[in-house]
């Protein structure tokens, strides 16, 4: 809710900065139409999906969302960051978090973030 009126596309990235080898990317999804205000459970693990929505590669080496799997011990933080962009970027499927963040520089109208924790 309350997305900027000028938003053309959303990008959603989920990552875990507490992973032992540095930030671990769990999900990169983009080309989400600005009028969309939700995603269903179990988004398919495919490069491109309904309405032109595309997914990048996560650090598991796959398309789609890879759930939390921290080593036993201290809880890990999982950040879901939603970016509202001022234009439709036209990205192909398979982009990495790093490439997406670099490409959207200067096009982010606003962002929102949700953080959850999980431990085994």
PDB file of C-alpha atoms in Angstrom:
ATOM      1  CA  UNK A   1       0.000   0.000   0.000  1.00  0.00           C
ATOM      2  CA  UNK A   2       0.969   3.644  -0.369  1.00  0.00           C
ATOM      3  CA  UNK A   3       3.348   3.089  -3.281  1.00  0.00           C
ATOM      4  CA  UNK A   4       4.541   6.240  -5.026  1.00  0.00           C
ATOM      5  CA  UNK A   5       2.049   7.328  -7.710  1.00  0.00           C
ATOM      6  CA  UNK A   6       4.856   7.494 -10.296  1.00  0.00           C
ATOM      7  CA  UNK A   7       6.009   3.902  -9.661  1.00  0.00           C
ATOM      8  CA  UNK A   8       6.241   1.762 -12.812  1.00  0.00           C
ATOM      9  CA  UNK A   9       7.811  -1.436 -11.460  1.00  0.00           C
ATOM     10  CA  UNK A  10       8.652  -3.154  -8.191  1.00  0.00           C
ATOM     11  CA  UNK A  11      11.751  -5.179  -7.364  1.00  0.00           C
ATOM     12  CA  UNK A  12      11.850  -7.493  -4.340  1.00  0.00           C
ATOM     13  CA  UNK A  13      15.076  -8.850  -2.868  1.00  0.00           C
ATOM     14  CA  UNK A  14      15.388 -11.159   0.121  1.00  0.00           C
ATOM     15  CA  UNK A  15      18.788 -11.660   1.718  1.00  0.00           C
ATOM     16  CA  UNK A  16      20.469 -12.832   4.912  1.00  0.00           C
ATOM     17  CA  UNK A  17      23.396 -10.651   6.016  1.00  0.00           C
ATOM     18  CA  UNK A  18      24.217 -13.051   8.872  1.00  0.00           C
ATOM     19  CA  UNK A  19      25.268 -15.967   6.670  1.00  0.00           C
ATOM     20  CA  UNK A  20      28.726 -17.369   7.523  1.00  0.00           C
ATOM     21  CA  UNK A  21      30.215 -16.496   4.102  1.00  0.00           C
ATOM     22  CA  UNK A  22      28.647 -13.021   3.854  1.00  0.00           C
ATOM     23  CA  UNK A  23      25.230 -11.878   2.681  1.00  0.00           C
ATOM     24  CA  UNK A  24      23.271 -14.786   1.211  1.00  0.00           C
ATOM     25  CA  UNK A  25      20.631 -13.983  -1.421  1.00  0.00           C
ATOM     26  CA  UNK A  26      17.392 -15.947  -1.087  1.00  0.00           C
ATOM     27  CA  UNK A  27      15.269 -14.243  -3.735  1.00  0.00           C
ATOM     28  CA  UNK A  28      15.498 -11.726  -6.562  1.00  0.00           C
ATOM     29  CA  UNK A  29      12.194 -10.968  -8.310  1.00  0.00           C
ATOM     30  CA  UNK A  30      11.521  -8.000 -10.589  1.00  0.00           C
ATOM     31  CA  UNK A  31       9.332  -6.590 -13.350  1.00  0.00           C
ATOM     32  CA  UNK A  32       6.501  -6.720 -10.831  1.00  0.00           C
ATOM     33  CA  UNK A  33       3.819  -4.387 -12.230  1.00  0.00           C
ATOM     34  CA  UNK A  34       3.355  -1.266 -10.116  1.00  0.00           C
ATOM     35  CA  UNK A  35      -0.373  -1.950  -9.733  1.00  0.00           C
ATOM     36  CA  UNK A  36       0.258  -5.280  -8.055  1.00  0.00           C
ATOM     37  CA  UNK A  37       0.040  -5.312  -4.260  1.00  0.00           C
ATOM     38  CA  UNK A  38       0.744  -8.955  -3.422  1.00  0.00           C
ATOM     39  CA  UNK A  39       2.330 -12.194  -4.559  1.00  0.00           C
ATOM     40  CA  UNK A  40       0.734 -15.583  -3.961  1.00  0.00           C
ATOM     41  CA  UNK A  41       2.253 -18.346  -1.895  1.00  0.00           C
ATOM     42  CA  UNK A  42       4.509 -20.706  -3.835  1.00  0.00           C
ATOM     43  CA  UNK A  43       5.555 -18.457  -6.717  1.00  0.00           C
ATOM     44  CA  UNK A  44       6.860 -20.962  -9.314  1.00  0.00           C
ATOM     45  CA  UNK A  45      10.627 -21.516  -9.430  1.00  0.00           C
ATOM     46  CA  UNK A  46      10.881 -20.372 -13.042  1.00  0.00           C
ATOM     47  CA  UNK A  47      12.741 -17.539 -14.822  1.00  0.00           C
ATOM     48  CA  UNK A  48       9.584 -15.760 -16.048  1.00  0.00           C
ATOM     49  CA  UNK A  49       6.110 -15.911 -14.628  1.00  0.00           C
ATOM     50  CA  UNK A  50       2.650 -14.420 -15.093  1.00  0.00           C
ATOM     51  CA  UNK A  51       2.263 -10.812 -16.214  1.00  0.00           C
ATOM     52  CA  UNK A  52       5.923 -10.680 -17.278  1.00  0.00           C
ATOM     53  CA  UNK A  53       7.282 -10.997 -13.753  1.00  0.00           C
ATOM     54  CA  UNK A  54      10.867 -12.261 -13.854  1.00  0.00           C
ATOM     55  CA  UNK A  55      13.169 -13.858 -11.333  1.00  0.00           C
ATOM     56  CA  UNK A  56      16.883 -13.667 -10.897  1.00  0.00           C
ATOM     57  CA  UNK A  57      19.270 -16.277  -9.598  1.00  0.00           C
ATOM     58  CA  UNK A  58      19.565 -16.711  -5.862  1.00  0.00           C
ATOM     59  CA  UNK A  59      22.720 -17.885  -4.089  1.00  0.00           C
ATOM     60  CA  UNK A  60      21.459 -21.471  -4.244  1.00  0.00           C
ATOM     61  CA  UNK A  61      22.042 -21.125  -8.008  1.00  0.00           C
ATOM     62  CA  UNK A  62      18.321 -21.362  -8.814  1.00  0.00           C
ATOM     63  CA  UNK A  63      15.423 -19.178  -9.864  1.00  0.00           C
ATOM     64  CA  UNK A  64      12.823 -18.240  -7.271  1.00  0.00           C
ATOM     65  CA  UNK A  65      12.698 -18.159  -3.514  1.00  0.00           C
ATOM     66  CA  UNK A  66      15.018 -20.324  -1.449  1.00  0.00           C
ATOM     67  CA  UNK A  67      13.862 -20.433   2.159  1.00  0.00           C
ATOM     68  CA  UNK A  68      15.930 -19.919   5.294  1.00  0.00           C
ATOM     69  CA  UNK A  69      18.474 -22.572   6.198  1.00  0.00           C
ATOM     70  CA  UNK A  70      20.947 -21.108   8.685  1.00  0.00           C
ATOM     71  CA  UNK A  71      23.422 -23.288  10.528  1.00  0.00           C
ATOM     72  CA  UNK A  72      22.361 -24.242  14.058  1.00  0.00           C
ATOM     73  CA  UNK A  73      22.957 -21.538  16.637  1.00  0.00           C
ATOM     74  CA  UNK A  74      22.397 -17.810  16.551  1.00  0.00           C
ATOM     75  CA  UNK A  75      19.253 -16.535  14.744  1.00  0.00           C
ATOM     76  CA  UNK A  76      19.724 -15.039  11.292  1.00  0.00           C
ATOM     77  CA  UNK A  77      17.981 -11.914  10.001  1.00  0.00           C
ATOM     78  CA  UNK A  78      16.127 -12.116   6.702  1.00  0.00           C
ATOM     79  CA  UNK A  79      15.471  -8.800   4.962  1.00  0.00           C
ATOM     80  CA  UNK A  80      12.745  -8.472   2.327  1.00  0.00           C
ATOM     81  CA  UNK A  81      13.346  -5.148   0.569  1.00  0.00           C
ATOM     82  CA  UNK A  82      10.818  -3.825  -1.933  1.00  0.00           C
ATOM     83  CA  UNK A  83      11.953  -1.110  -4.338  1.00  0.00           C
ATOM     84  CA  UNK A  84       9.525   1.136  -6.255  1.00  0.00           C
ATOM     85  CA  UNK A  85      11.100   2.243  -9.549  1.00  0.00           C
ATOM     86  CA  UNK A  86      10.356   5.277 -11.707  1.00  0.00           C
ATOM     87  CA  UNK A  87      10.476   3.294 -14.945  1.00  0.00           C
ATOM     88  CA  UNK A  88      10.069  -0.222 -16.249  1.00  0.00           C
ATOM     89  CA  UNK A  89      13.614  -1.566 -16.497  1.00  0.00           C
ATOM     90  CA  UNK A  90      13.088  -4.388 -19.011  1.00  0.00           C
ATOM     91  CA  UNK A  91      15.519  -6.789 -17.330  1.00  0.00           C
ATOM     92  CA  UNK A  92      15.934 -10.318 -18.681  1.00  0.00           C
ATOM     93  CA  UNK A  93      15.503 -13.218 -16.254  1.00  0.00           C
ATOM     94  CA  UNK A  94      18.506 -14.470 -14.317  1.00  0.00           C
ATOM     95  CA  UNK A  95      20.008 -11.259 -12.974  1.00  0.00           C
ATOM     96  CA  UNK A  96      21.854 -11.324  -9.667  1.00  0.00           C
ATOM     97  CA  UNK A  97      21.085  -9.127  -6.669  1.00  0.00           C
ATOM     98  CA  UNK A  98      24.275  -7.161  -7.281  1.00  0.00           C
ATOM     99  CA  UNK A  99      23.452  -6.529 -10.961  1.00  0.00           C
ATOM    100  CA  UNK A 100      19.865  -5.477 -10.178  1.00  0.00           C
ATOM    101  CA  UNK A 101      20.919  -3.089  -7.413  1.00  0.00           C
ATOM    102  CA  UNK A 102      23.528  -1.507  -9.686  1.00  0.00           C
ATOM    103  CA  UNK A 103      21.059  -1.137 -12.581  1.00  0.00           C
ATOM    104  CA  UNK A 104      18.303   0.482 -10.476  1.00  0.00           C
ATOM    105  CA  UNK A 105      20.590   3.173  -9.060  1.00  0.00           C
ATOM    106  CA  UNK A 106      18.965   6.534  -9.754  1.00  0.00           C
ATOM    107  CA  UNK A 107      15.550   4.945 -10.432  1.00  0.00           C
ATOM    108  CA  UNK A 108      14.392   4.125  -6.887  1.00  0.00           C
ATOM    109  CA  UNK A 109      11.454   6.296  -5.867  1.00  0.00           C
ATOM    110  CA  UNK A 110      11.033   4.632  -2.493  1.00  0.00           C
ATOM    111  CA  UNK A 111      11.687   1.389  -0.683  1.00  0.00           C
ATOM    112  CA  UNK A 112      10.161  -0.602   2.144  1.00  0.00           C
ATOM    113  CA  UNK A 113      11.734  -3.314   4.233  1.00  0.00           C
ATOM    114  CA  UNK A 114      10.499  -6.177   6.380  1.00  0.00           C
ATOM    115  CA  UNK A 115      12.918  -8.121   8.592  1.00  0.00           C
ATOM    116  CA  UNK A 116      12.248 -11.492  10.144  1.00  0.00           C
ATOM    117  CA  UNK A 117      14.454 -13.852  12.121  1.00  0.00           C
ATOM    118  CA  UNK A 118      14.887 -17.600  11.979  1.00  0.00           C
ATOM    119  CA  UNK A 119      17.113 -20.111  13.747  1.00  0.00           C
ATOM    120  CA  UNK A 120      17.515 -23.869  13.909  1.00  0.00           C
TER     121      UNK A 120
END
